[in-house]
Amino acid sequence: MLQIEKATTEDASIIHKLAHQIYYPTYLGILSQEQMDFMLEKSYTVSALQESMRTHQDFYIAYDQQAPIGFIALKSKNATILRIEKLYLLPQTQGKGFGSQLIDFAKNKATIRNKSIVELNVNRGNNAYYFYLKVGFKVVQEVDIPYFGYILDDYVMQVQL
């Protein structure tokens, strides 16, 4: 059974370690090595994670049998939308229902916060796109976001609650 616990700034090192175990297998063949290194350095250092926690994102760590296996970060976009800013699971834990449990967790948080939509971005080349379709998300927009000299080519996906 998956346990999901709110992360504190002291837990940033756990998320940092998970990100480094997850990011390369997730984006291999989608992003260049240079871009993966940059993204990890920009968003997943302990200090960058702590800053995100302090300023705008609620991080939660997913545990299976007391071992950390992934994380999710949530952020209110506006009065009606809760965004999933990050959702990652260790490759060896994918396909076991944990991702669906994290999506259900996000939907529950949205309901508690009186939101009617859960939204996320997913890279157009990421296989997670098919998972999000399976759990009810629909593409509402294709975006090309300039990001420090790179282009983030994403789908914006939403599910109505």
GROMACS .gro file of C-alpha atoms in nm:
model
  161
    1MET     CA    1   0.000   0.000   0.000
    2LEU     CA    2   0.130   0.340  -0.097
    3GLN     CA    3   0.188   0.594   0.179
    4ILE     CA    4   0.198   0.959   0.079
    5GLU     CA    5   0.355   1.206   0.319
    6LYS     CA    6   0.389   1.584   0.295
    7ALA     CA    7   0.754   1.674   0.243
    8THR     CA    8   0.929   1.940   0.446
    9THR     CA    9   1.240   2.132   0.351
   10GLU     CA   10   1.436   1.869   0.546
   11ASP     CA   11   1.305   1.606   0.300
   12ALA     CA   12   1.445   1.788  -0.005
   13SER     CA   13   1.745   1.554  -0.012
   14ILE     CA   14   1.512   1.253  -0.053
   15ILE     CA   15   1.342   1.417  -0.352
   16HIS     CA   16   1.681   1.520  -0.492
   17LYS     CA   17   1.799   1.158  -0.479
   18LEU     CA   18   1.476   1.028  -0.632
   19ALA     CA   19   1.491   1.286  -0.912
   20HIS     CA   20   1.841   1.174  -1.006
   21GLN     CA   21   1.727   0.810  -1.016
   22ILE     CA   22   1.414   0.887  -1.219
   23TYR     CA   23   1.495   1.175  -1.454
   24TYR     CA   24   1.747   1.009  -1.687
   25PRO     CA   25   1.545   0.692  -1.756
   26THR     CA   26   1.232   0.904  -1.804
   27TYR     CA   27   1.379   1.146  -2.058
   28LEU     CA   28   1.642   0.929  -2.232
   29GLY     CA   29   1.573   0.960  -2.604
   30ILE     CA   30   1.348   1.262  -2.549
   31LEU     CA   31   1.588   1.525  -2.415
   32SER     CA   32   1.960   1.567  -2.473
   33GLN     CA   33   2.203   1.475  -2.195
   34GLU     CA   34   2.288   1.844  -2.169
   35GLN     CA   35   1.924   1.942  -2.118
   36MET     CA   36   1.864   1.666  -1.862
   37ASP     CA   37   2.171   1.777  -1.666
   38PHE     CA   38   2.054   2.139  -1.684
   39MET     CA   39   1.699   2.058  -1.571
   40LEU     CA   40   1.824   1.855  -1.275
   41GLU     CA   41   2.061   2.136  -1.177
   42LYS     CA   42   1.793   2.403  -1.220
   43SER     CA   43   1.502   2.235  -1.044
   44TYR     CA   44   1.622   1.942  -0.837
   45THR     CA   45   1.915   2.054  -0.626
   46VAL     CA   46   1.836   2.046  -0.255
   47SER     CA   47   1.835   2.427  -0.242
   48ALA     CA   48   1.611   2.462  -0.551
   49LEU     CA   49   1.364   2.212  -0.406
   50GLN     CA   50   1.363   2.389  -0.072
   51GLU     CA   51   1.297   2.721  -0.244
   52SER     CA   52   1.006   2.569  -0.439
   53MET     CA   53   0.864   2.432  -0.114
   54ARG     CA   54   0.894   2.768   0.059
   55THR     CA   55   0.743   2.972  -0.219
   56HIS     CA   56   0.473   2.792  -0.409
   57GLN     CA   57   0.468   2.413  -0.431
   58ASP     CA   58   0.346   2.147  -0.190
   59PHE     CA   59   0.564   1.837  -0.225
   60TYR     CA   60   0.462   1.489  -0.117
   61ILE     CA   61   0.679   1.179  -0.109
   62ALA     CA   62   0.535   0.839  -0.201
   63TYR     CA   63   0.656   0.543   0.005
   64ASP     CA   64   0.612   0.172  -0.059
   65GLN     CA   65   0.701  -0.045   0.240
   66GLN     CA   66   0.868   0.260   0.397
   67ALA     CA   67   1.102   0.311   0.100
   68PRO     CA   68   1.067   0.636  -0.101
   69ILE     CA   69   0.962   0.552  -0.457
   70GLY     CA   70   0.846   0.883  -0.601
   71PHE     CA   71   0.704   1.227  -0.545
   72ILE     CA   72   0.434   1.468  -0.652
   73ALA     CA   73   0.425   1.848  -0.629
   74LEU     CA   74   0.098   2.043  -0.631
   75LYS     CA   75   0.025   2.412  -0.679
   76SER     CA   76  -0.294   2.617  -0.696
   77LYS     CA   77  -0.308   2.790  -1.034
   78ASN     CA   78  -0.627   2.987  -0.973
   79ALA     CA   79  -0.967   2.953  -0.807
   80THR     CA   80  -1.064   2.645  -1.008
   81ILE     CA   81  -0.740   2.467  -1.108
   82LEU     CA   82  -0.493   2.263  -0.904
   83ARG     CA   83  -0.175   2.188  -1.099
   84ILE     CA   84   0.039   1.879  -1.071
   85GLU     CA   85   0.377   2.045  -1.120
   86LYS     CA   86   0.578   1.724  -1.082
   87LEU     CA   87   0.489   1.355  -1.066
   88TYR     CA   88   0.767   1.098  -1.082
   89LEU     CA   89   0.802   0.734  -0.980
   90LEU     CA   90   1.107   0.510  -0.988
   91PRO     CA   91   1.104   0.314  -1.316
   92GLN     CA   92   1.089  -0.024  -1.139
   93THR     CA   93   0.770   0.082  -0.955
   94GLN     CA   94   0.577   0.196  -1.262
   95GLY     CA   95   0.284  -0.013  -1.380
   96LYS     CA   96   0.189  -0.119  -1.026
   97GLY     CA   97  -0.093   0.128  -0.965
   98PHE     CA   98   0.114   0.382  -0.772
   99GLY     CA   99   0.074   0.650  -1.038
  100SER     CA  100  -0.304   0.611  -1.028
  101GLN     CA  101  -0.291   0.643  -0.650
  102LEU     CA  102  -0.093   0.967  -0.682
  103ILE     CA  103  -0.345   1.102  -0.934
  104ASP     CA  104  -0.629   1.011  -0.696
  105PHE     CA  105  -0.437   1.186  -0.418
  106ALA     CA  106  -0.411   1.502  -0.632
  107LYS     CA  107  -0.782   1.486  -0.719
  108ASN     CA  108  -0.866   1.454  -0.350
  109LYS     CA  109  -0.647   1.755  -0.265
  110ALA     CA  110  -0.822   1.952  -0.541
  111THR     CA  111  -1.163   1.864  -0.400
  112ILE     CA  112  -1.056   1.965  -0.049
  113ARG     CA  113  -0.936   2.299  -0.191
  114ASN     CA  114  -1.265   2.348  -0.380
  115LYS     CA  115  -1.100   2.312  -0.721
  116SER     CA  116  -1.290   2.160  -1.014
  117ILE     CA  117  -0.996   2.085  -1.245
  118VAL     CA  118  -0.660   1.911  -1.208
  119GLU     CA  119  -0.405   2.021  -1.468
  120LEU     CA  120  -0.053   1.915  -1.565
  121ASN     CA  121   0.203   1.949  -1.841
  122VAL     CA  122   0.368   1.647  -1.997
  123ASN     CA  123   0.643   1.642  -2.258
  124ARG     CA  124   0.493   1.542  -2.592
  125GLY     CA  125   0.747   1.259  -2.624
  126ASN     CA  126   0.696   1.121  -2.273
  127ASN     CA  127   0.515   0.785  -2.246
  128ALA     CA  128   0.344   0.921  -1.932
  129TYR     CA  129   0.112   1.097  -2.178
  130TYR     CA  130  -0.063   0.763  -2.241
  131PHE     CA  131  -0.096   0.700  -1.868
  132TYR     CA  132  -0.260   1.041  -1.819
  133LEU     CA  133  -0.508   0.966  -2.099
  134LYS     CA  134  -0.588   0.634  -1.931
  135VAL     CA  135  -0.670   0.803  -1.600
  136GLY     CA  136  -0.903   1.055  -1.763
  137PHE     CA  137  -0.691   1.354  -1.861
  138LYS     CA  138  -0.757   1.529  -2.192
  139VAL     CA  139  -0.523   1.749  -2.395
  140VAL     CA  140  -0.642   2.110  -2.381
  141GLN     CA  141  -0.339   2.278  -2.540
  142GLU     CA  142  -0.003   2.213  -2.704
  143VAL     CA  143   0.265   2.454  -2.585
  144ASP     CA  144   0.627   2.531  -2.670
  145ILE     CA  145   0.770   2.704  -2.365
  146PRO     CA  146   1.109   2.879  -2.395
  147TYR     CA  147   1.317   2.779  -2.092
  148PHE     CA  148   1.674   2.906  -2.053
  149GLY     CA  149   1.763   2.838  -2.415
  150TYR     CA  150   1.562   2.515  -2.440
  151ILE     CA  151   1.209   2.456  -2.561
  152LEU     CA  152   0.971   2.259  -2.341
  153ASP     CA  153   0.734   2.099  -2.593
  154ASP     CA  154   0.442   1.992  -2.378
  155TYR     CA  155   0.080   1.897  -2.378
  156VAL     CA  156  -0.130   2.078  -2.120
  157MET     CA  157  -0.374   1.818  -1.991
  158GLN     CA  158  -0.673   1.853  -1.762
  159VAL     CA  159  -0.929   1.635  -1.590
  160GLN     CA  160  -1.260   1.771  -1.465
  161LEU     CA  161  -1.365   1.662  -1.118
   0.00000   0.00000   0.00000
